[in-house]
Coordinates of N, CA and C and ligand atoms in Angstrom, one line a residue:
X277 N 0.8 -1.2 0.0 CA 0.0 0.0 0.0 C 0.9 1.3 0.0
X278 N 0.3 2.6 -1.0 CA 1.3 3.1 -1.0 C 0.3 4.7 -1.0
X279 N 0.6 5.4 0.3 CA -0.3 6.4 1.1 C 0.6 7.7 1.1
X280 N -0.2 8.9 0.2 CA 0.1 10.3 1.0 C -0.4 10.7 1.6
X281 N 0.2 11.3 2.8 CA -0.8 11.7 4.2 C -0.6 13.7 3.8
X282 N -1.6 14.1 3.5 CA -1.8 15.7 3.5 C -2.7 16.5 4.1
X283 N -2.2 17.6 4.6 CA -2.7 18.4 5.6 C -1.7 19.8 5.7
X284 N -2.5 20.4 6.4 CA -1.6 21.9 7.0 C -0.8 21.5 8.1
X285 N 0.0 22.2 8.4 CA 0.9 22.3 8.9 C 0.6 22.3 10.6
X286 N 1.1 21.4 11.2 CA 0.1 20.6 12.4 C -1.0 20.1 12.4
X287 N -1.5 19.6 11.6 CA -3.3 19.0 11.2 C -3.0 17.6 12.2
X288 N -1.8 17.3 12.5 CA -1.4 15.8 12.5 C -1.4 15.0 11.5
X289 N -0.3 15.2 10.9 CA 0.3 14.4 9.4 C 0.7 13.3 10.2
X290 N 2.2 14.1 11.1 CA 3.3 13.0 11.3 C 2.4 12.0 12.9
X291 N 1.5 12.7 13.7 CA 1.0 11.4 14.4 C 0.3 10.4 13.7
X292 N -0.6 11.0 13.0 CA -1.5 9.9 12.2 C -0.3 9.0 11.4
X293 N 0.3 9.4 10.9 CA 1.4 8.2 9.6 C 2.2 7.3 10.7
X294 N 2.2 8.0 11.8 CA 3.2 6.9 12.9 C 2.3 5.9 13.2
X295 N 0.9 6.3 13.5 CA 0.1 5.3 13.8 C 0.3 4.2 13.1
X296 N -0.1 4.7 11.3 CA -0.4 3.9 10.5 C 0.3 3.3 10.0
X297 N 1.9 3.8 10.4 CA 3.2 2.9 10.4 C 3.2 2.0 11.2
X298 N 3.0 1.8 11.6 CA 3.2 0.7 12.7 C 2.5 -0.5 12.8
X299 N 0.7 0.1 12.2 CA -0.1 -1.1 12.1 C -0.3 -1.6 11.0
X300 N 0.0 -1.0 9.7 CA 0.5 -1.6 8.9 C 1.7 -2.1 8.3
X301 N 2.5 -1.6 8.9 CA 4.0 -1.8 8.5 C 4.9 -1.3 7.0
X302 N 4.4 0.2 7.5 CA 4.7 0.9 6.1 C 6.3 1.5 6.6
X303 N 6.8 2.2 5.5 CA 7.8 2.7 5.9 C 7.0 4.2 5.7
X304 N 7.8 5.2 6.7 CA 7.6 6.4 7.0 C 8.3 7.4 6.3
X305 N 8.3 8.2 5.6 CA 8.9 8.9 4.6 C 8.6 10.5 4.9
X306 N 9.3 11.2 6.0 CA 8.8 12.8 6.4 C 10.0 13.2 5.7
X307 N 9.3 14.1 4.5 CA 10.6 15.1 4.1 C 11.0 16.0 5.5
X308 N 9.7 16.8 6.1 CA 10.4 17.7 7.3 C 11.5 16.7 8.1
X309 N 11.4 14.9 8.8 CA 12.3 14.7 9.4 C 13.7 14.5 8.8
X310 N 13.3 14.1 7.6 CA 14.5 14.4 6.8 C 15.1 15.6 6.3
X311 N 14.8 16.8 6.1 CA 15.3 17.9 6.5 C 15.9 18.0 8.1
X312 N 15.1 17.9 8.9 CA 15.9 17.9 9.9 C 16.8 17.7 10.4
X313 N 16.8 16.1 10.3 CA 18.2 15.7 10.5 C 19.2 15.6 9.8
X314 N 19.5 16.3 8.4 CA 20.1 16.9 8.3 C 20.9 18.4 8.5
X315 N 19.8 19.2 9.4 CA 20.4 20.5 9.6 C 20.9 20.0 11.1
X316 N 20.4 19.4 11.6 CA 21.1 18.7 12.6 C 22.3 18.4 12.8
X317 N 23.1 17.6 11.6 CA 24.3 16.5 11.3 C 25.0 17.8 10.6
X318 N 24.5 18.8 9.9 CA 25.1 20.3 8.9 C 25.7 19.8 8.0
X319 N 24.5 18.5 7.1 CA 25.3 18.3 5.7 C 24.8 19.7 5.3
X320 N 25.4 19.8 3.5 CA 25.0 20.6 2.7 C 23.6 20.6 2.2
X321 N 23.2 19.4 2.6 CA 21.4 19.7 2.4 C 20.9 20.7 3.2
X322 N 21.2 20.2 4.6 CA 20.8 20.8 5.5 C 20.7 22.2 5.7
X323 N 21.9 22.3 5.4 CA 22.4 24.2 5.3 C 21.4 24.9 3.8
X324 N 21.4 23.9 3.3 CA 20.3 24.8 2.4 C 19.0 24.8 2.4
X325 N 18.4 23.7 3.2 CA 17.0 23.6 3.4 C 17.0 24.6 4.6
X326 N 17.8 24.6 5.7 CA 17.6 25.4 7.0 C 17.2 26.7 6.6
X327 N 18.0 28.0 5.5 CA 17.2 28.4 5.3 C 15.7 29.3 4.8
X328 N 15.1 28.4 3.9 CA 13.7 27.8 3.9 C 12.4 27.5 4.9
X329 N 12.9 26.8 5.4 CA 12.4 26.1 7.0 C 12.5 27.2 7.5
X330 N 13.5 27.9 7.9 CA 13.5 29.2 8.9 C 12.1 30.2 8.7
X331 N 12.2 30.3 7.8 CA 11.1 31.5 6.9 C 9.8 31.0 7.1
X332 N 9.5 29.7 6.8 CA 8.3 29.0 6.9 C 7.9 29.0 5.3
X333 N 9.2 28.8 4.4 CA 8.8 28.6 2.5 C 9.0 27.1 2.7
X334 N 9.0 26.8 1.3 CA 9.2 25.7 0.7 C 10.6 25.5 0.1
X335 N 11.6 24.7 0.7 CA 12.5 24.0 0.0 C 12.6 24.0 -1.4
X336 N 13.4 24.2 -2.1 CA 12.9 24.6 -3.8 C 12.7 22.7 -4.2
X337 N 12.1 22.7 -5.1 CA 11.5 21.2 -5.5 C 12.5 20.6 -6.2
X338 N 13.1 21.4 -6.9 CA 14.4 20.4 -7.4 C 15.2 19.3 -6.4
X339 N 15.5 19.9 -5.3 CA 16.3 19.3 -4.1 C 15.3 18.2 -3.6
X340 N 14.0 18.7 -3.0 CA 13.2 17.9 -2.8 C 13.0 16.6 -3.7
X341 N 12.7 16.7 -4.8 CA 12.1 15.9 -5.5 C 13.3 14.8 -5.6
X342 N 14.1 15.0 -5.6 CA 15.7 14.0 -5.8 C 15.7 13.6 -4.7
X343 N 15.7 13.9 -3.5 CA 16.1 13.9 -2.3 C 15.2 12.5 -1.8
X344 N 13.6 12.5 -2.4 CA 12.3 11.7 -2.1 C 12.7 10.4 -3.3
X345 N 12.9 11.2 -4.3 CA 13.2 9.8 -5.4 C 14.5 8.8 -4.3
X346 N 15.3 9.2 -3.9 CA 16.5 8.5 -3.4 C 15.8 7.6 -1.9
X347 N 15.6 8.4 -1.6 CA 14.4 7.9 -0.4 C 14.0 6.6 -0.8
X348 N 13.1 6.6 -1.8 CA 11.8 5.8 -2.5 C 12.4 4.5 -2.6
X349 N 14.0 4.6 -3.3 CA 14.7 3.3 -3.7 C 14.7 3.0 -2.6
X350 N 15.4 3.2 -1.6 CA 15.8 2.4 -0.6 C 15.4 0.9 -0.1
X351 N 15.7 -0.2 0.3 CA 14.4 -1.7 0.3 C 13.6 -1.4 1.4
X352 N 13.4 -0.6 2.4 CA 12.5 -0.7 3.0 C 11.3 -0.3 2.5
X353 N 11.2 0.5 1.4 CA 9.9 1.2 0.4 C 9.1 0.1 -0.4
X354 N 10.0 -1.4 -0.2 CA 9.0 -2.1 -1.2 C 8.2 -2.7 -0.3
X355 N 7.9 -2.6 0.7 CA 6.7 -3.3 1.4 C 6.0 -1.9 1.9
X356 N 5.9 -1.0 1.0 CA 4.6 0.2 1.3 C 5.3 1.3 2.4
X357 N 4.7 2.4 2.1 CA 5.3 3.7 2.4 C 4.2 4.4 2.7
X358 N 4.4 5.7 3.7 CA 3.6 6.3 3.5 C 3.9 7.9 3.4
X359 N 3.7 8.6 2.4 CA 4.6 9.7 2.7 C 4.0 11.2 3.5
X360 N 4.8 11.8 4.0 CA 4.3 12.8 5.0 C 5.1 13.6 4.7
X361 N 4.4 14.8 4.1 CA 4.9 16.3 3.6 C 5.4 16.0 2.7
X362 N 5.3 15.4 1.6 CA 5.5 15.1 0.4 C 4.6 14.4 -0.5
X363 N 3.8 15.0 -1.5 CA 4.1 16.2 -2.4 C 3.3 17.3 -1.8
X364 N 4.3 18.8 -1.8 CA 4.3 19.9 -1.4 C 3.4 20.8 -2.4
X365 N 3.7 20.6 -3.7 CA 3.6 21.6 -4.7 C 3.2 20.6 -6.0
X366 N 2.1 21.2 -7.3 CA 1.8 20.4 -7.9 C 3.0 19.7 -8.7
X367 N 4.6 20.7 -8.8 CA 5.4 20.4 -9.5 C 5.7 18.7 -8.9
X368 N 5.8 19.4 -7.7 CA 5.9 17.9 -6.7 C 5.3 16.4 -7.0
X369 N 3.9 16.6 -7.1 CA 3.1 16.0 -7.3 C 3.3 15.1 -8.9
X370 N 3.7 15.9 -9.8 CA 3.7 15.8 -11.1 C 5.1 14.0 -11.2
X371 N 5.9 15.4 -10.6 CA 7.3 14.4 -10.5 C 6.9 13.0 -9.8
X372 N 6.4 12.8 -8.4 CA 6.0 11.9 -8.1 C 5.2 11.0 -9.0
X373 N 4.4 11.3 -9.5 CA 3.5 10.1 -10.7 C 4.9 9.6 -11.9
X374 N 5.4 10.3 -12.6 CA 6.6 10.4 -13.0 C 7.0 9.0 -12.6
X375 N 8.1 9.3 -11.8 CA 8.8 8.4 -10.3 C 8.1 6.9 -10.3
X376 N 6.8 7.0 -10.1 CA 5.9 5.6 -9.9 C 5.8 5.1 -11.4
X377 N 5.4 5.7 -12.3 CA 4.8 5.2 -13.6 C 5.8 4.0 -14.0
X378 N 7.1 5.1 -14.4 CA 8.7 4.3 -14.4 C 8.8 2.4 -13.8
X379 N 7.9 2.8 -12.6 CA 8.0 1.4 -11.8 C 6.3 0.9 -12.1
X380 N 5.9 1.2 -13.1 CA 4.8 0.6 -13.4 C 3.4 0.9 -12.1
X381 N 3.9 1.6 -11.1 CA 2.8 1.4 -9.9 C 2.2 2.8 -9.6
X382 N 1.3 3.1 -8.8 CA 0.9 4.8 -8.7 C 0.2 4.5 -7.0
X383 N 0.4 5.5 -6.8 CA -0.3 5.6 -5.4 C -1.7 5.2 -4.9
X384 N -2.1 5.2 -3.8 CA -3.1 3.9 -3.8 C -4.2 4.9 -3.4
X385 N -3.8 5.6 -2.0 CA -4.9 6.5 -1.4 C -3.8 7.6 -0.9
X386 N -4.7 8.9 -1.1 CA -4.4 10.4 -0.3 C -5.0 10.5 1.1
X387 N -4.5 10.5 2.0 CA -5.6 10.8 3.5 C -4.9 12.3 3.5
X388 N -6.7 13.2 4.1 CA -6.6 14.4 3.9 C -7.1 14.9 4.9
X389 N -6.5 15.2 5.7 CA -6.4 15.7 7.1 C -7.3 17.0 7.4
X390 N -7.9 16.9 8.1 CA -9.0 18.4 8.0 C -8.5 19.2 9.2
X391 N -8.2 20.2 9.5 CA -8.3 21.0 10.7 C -8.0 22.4 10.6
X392 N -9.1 23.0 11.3 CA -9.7 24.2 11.8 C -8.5 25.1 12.0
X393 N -7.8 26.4 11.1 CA -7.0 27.3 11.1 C -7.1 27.7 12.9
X394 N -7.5 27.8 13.2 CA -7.1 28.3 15.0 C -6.8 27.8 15.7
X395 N -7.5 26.2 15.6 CA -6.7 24.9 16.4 C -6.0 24.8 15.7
X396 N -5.1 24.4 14.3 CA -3.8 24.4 14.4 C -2.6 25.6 15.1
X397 N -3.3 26.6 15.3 CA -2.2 28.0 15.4 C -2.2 27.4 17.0
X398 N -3.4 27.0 17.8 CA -3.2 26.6 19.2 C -2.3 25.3 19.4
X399 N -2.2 24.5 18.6 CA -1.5 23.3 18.7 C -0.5 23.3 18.6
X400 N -0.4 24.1 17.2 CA 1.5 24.6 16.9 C 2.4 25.2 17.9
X401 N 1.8 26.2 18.5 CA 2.6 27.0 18.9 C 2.9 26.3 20.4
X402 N 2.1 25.5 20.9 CA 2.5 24.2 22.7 C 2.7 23.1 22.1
X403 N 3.4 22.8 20.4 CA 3.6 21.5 20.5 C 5.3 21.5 21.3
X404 N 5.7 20.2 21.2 CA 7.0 19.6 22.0 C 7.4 18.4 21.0
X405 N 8.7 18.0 20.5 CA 8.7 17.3 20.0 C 9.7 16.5 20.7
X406 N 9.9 15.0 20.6 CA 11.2 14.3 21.0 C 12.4 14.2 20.4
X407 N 13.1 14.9 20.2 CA 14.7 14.9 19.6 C 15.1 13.3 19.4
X408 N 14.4 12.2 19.9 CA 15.1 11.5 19.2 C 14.6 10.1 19.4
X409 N 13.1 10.5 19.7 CA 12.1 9.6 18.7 C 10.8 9.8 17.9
X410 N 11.4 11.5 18.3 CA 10.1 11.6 17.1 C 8.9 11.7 18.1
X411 N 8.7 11.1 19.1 CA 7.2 11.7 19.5 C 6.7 13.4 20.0
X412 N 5.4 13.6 19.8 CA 5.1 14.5 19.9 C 3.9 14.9 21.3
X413 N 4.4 16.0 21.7 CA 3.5 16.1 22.7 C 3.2 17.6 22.7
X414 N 2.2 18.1 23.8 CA 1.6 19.4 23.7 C 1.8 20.2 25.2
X415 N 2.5 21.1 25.2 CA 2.5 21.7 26.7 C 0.7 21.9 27.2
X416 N 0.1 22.0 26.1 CA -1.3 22.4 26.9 C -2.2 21.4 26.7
X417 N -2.5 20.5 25.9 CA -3.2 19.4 26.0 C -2.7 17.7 26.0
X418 N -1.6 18.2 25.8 CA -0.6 16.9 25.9 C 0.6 16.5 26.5
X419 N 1.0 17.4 28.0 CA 1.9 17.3 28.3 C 2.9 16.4 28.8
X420 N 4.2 16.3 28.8 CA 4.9 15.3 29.2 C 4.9 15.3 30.7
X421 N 5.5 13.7 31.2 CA 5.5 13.8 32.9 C 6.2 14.8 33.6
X422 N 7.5 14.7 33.4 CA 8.4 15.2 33.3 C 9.1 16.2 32.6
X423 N 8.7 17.5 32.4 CA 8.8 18.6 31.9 C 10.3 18.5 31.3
X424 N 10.2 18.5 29.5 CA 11.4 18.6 29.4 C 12.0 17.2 28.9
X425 N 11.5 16.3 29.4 CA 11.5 14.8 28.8 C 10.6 13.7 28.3
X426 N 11.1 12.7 27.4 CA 9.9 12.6 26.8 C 9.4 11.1 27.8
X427 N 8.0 10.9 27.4 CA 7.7 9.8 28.7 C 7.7 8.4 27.7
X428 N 8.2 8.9 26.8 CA 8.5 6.8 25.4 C 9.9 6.7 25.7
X429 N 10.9 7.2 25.3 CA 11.9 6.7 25.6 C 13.4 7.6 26.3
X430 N 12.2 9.1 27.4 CA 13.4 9.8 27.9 C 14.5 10.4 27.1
X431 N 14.1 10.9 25.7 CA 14.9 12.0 24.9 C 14.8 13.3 25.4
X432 N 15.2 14.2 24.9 CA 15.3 15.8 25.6 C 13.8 16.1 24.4
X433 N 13.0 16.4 25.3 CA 11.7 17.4 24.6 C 12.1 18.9 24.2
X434 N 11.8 19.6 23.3 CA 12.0 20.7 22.6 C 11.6 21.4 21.7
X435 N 11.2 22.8 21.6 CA 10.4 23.1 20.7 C 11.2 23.2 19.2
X436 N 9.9 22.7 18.1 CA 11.0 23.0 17.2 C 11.2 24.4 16.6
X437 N 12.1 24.9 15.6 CA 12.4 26.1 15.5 C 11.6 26.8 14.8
X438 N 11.0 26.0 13.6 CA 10.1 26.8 13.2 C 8.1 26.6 13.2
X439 N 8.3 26.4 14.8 CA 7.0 26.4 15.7 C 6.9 27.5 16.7
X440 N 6.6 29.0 15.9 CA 6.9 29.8 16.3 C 5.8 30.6 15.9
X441 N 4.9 31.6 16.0 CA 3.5 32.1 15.5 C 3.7 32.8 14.4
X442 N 5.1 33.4 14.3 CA 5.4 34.3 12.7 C 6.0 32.8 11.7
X443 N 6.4 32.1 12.1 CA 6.8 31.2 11.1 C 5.1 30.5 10.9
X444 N 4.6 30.4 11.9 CA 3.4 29.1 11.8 C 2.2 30.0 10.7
X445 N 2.0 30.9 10.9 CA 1.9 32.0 10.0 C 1.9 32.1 8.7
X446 N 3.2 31.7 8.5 CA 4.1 31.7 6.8 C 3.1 30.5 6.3
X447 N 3.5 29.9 7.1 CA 3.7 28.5 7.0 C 1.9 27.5 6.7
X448 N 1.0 28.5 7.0 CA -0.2 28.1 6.6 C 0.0 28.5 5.0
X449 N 0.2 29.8 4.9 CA 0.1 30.6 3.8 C 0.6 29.8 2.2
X450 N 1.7 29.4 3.3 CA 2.4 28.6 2.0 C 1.8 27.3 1.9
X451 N 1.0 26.7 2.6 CA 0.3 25.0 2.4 C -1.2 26.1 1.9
X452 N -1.8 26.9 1.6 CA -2.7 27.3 0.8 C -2.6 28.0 -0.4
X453 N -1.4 28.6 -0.5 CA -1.1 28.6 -2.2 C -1.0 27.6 -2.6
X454 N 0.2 26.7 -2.0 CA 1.2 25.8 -2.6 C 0.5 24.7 -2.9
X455 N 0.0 23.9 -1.4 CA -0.2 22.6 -1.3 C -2.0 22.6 -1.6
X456 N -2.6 23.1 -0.8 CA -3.9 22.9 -1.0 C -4.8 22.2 -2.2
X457 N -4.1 23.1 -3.5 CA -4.4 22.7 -4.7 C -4.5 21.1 -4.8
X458 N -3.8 21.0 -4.4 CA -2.9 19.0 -4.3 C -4.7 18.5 -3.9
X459 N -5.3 19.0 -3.2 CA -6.7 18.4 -2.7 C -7.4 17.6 -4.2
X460 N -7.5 18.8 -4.6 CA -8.2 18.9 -6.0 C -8.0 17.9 -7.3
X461 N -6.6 18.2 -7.6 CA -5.8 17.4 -7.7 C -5.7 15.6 -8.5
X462 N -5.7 15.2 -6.6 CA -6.0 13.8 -6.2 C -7.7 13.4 -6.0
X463 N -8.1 14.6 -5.8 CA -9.8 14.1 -5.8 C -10.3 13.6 -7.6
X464 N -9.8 14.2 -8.2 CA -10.2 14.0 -10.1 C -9.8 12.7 -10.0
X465 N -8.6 12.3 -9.3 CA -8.2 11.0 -9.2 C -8.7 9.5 -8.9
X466 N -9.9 10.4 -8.0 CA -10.8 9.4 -7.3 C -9.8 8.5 -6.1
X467 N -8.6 9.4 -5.6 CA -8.0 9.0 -4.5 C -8.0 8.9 -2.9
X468 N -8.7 9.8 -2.9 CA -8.9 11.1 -1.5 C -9.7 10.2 -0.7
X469 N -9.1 10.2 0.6 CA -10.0 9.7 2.1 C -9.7 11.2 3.2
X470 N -10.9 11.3 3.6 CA -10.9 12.3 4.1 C -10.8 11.8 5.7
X471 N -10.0 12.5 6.8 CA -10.2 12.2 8.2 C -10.0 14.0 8.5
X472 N -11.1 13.6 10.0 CA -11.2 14.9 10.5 C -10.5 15.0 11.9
X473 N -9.6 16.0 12.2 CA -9.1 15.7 13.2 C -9.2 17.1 14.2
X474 N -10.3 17.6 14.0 CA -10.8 18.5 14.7 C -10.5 18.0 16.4
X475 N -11.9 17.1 16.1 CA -12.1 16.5 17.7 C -10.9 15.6 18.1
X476 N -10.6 14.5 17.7 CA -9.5 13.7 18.4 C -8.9 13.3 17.0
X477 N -7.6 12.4 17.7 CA -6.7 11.4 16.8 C -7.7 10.3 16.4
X478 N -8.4 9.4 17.4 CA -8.7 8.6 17.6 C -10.4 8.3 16.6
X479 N -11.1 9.5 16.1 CA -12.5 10.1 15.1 C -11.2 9.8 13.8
X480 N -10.8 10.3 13.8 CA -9.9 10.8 12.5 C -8.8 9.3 12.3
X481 N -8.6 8.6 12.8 CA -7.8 7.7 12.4 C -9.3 6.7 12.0
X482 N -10.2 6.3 12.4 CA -11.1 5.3 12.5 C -12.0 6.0 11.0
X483 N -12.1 7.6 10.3 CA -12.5 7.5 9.5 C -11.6 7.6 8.2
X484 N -10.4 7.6 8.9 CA -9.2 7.0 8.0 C -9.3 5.6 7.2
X485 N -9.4 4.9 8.3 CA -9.6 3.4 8.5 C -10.7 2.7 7.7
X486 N -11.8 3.4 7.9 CA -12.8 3.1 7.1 C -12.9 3.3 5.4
X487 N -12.0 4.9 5.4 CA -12.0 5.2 3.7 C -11.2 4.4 3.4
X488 N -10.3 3.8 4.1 CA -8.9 2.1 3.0 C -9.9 1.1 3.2
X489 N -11.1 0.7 4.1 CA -11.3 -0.5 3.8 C -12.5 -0.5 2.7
X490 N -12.9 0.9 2.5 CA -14.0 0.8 1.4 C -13.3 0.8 -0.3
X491 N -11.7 1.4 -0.1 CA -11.3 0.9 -1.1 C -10.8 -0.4 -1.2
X492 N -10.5 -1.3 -0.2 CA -10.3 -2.6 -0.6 C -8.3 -2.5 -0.1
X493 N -8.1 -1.7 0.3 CA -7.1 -1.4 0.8 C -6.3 -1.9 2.0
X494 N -7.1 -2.0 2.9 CA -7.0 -2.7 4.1 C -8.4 -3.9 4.2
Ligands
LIG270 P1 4.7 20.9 9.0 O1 3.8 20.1 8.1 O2 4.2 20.9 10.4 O3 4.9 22.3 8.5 P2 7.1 19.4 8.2 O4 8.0 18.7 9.2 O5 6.3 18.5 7.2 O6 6.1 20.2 9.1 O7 7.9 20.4 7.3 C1 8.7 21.4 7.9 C2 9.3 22.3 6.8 O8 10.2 21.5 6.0 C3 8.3 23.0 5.9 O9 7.8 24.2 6.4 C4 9.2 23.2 4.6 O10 10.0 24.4 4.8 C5 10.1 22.0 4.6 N1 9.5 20.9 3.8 C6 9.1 19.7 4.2 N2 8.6 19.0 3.2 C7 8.8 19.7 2.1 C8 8.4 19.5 0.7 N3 7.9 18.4 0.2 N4 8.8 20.5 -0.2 C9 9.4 21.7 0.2 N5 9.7 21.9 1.5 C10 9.4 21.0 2.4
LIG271 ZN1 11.4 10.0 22.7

């Protein structure tokens, strides 16, 4: 099975794909964590996506789009993927079908994350992320035990850099020029599963769950 997970920026992309990593046994494919960890390590990726990321733009798609094809090969990608924050832009998008055709296959389902411009700006700006597993938590609705640490496996909790109200800002702006379009898109496609994640993870993963089993998907 082979899944893009799309949404604005904090909709919960990357909790929902963890989820659905795990119970299906996809590989997980976040261009943002892969930016990151490279501005982390300060390859030359890094240094030039950082940035981008700072501003709350988009990474130019040339870099991107190479960066995800190299990704794609890797063998953990042949038992299903799911990608998160990738495709950004329809150029994005374009290249991706591209990419699959070559290998005879095309994406299976889009899940399309719904949430409310104010609860993301509330969510964004108290999220906490784990430096070094990735989980996420919320100083105001989701806080850790231990202030500062995470309660899965005790990494340093920290805000990220560009979860900040003038970046988070940008950063809508640019997933409504940019990305939005992408809805439309994939809907002509007869792709789109819609989850709402207004109210919980747990509404929104179950009508996730239900749009793959009415494609035959799960
Ligand atoms: P969020 O969805 O919460 O904004 P991400 O971790 O997906 O967070 O992305 C963080 C930043 O990384 C984006 O604001 C953007 O600058 C960059 N980025 C991630 N994915 C892409 C992409 N596919 N194309 C261009 N830039 C990207
Ligand atoms: Zn952790």
């Amino acid at each position: 099975m082979k899944l893009i997970i799309l949404g604005a920026p904090g909709s919960g992309k990357g909790t929902t794909a963890t989820v659905l990593r795990e119970k299906y046994s996809l590989a997980h494919i976040s261009t943002g964590d892969i930016f990151r960890s490279n501005i982390k390590n300060g390859t030359p990726l890094g240094l030039e996506a950082k940035s981008y990321i700072d501003k709350g733009a988009l990474v130019p798609d040339s870099v991107t789009i190479s960066m995800v094809e190299d990704r794609l090969a890797q063998d953990d990608c042949a038992k299903g993927y799911i990608l998160d924050g990738f495709p950004r832009t329809l150029a994005q998008a374009e290249a991706l079908d591209e990419m699959l055709a070559k290998q005879n296959t095309s994406i299976d389902a889009v899940l399309s994350i719904v949430v409310d411009d104010e609860t993301i700006k509330d969510r964004v700006s108290g999220r906490r992320v784990c430096e070094k597993c990735g989980a996420s938590f919320n100083v105001k609705f989701k806080p850790t035990k231990i202030e500062g640490v995470c309660d899965i496996c005790g990494g340093n909790v920290v805000q990220r850099a560009d979860d900040n109200e003038a970046t988070v800002a940008a950063r809508l702006e640019t997933y409504y020029k940019n990305t939005s379009p992408l809805i439309d898109f994939y809907e002509k496609k007869g792709i789109i599963v819609e989850g709402d994640n207004n109210e919980s993870s747990d509404v929104c993963l179950s009508q996730i769950e239900n749009g793959l089993k009415a494609k035959g998907l799960i």
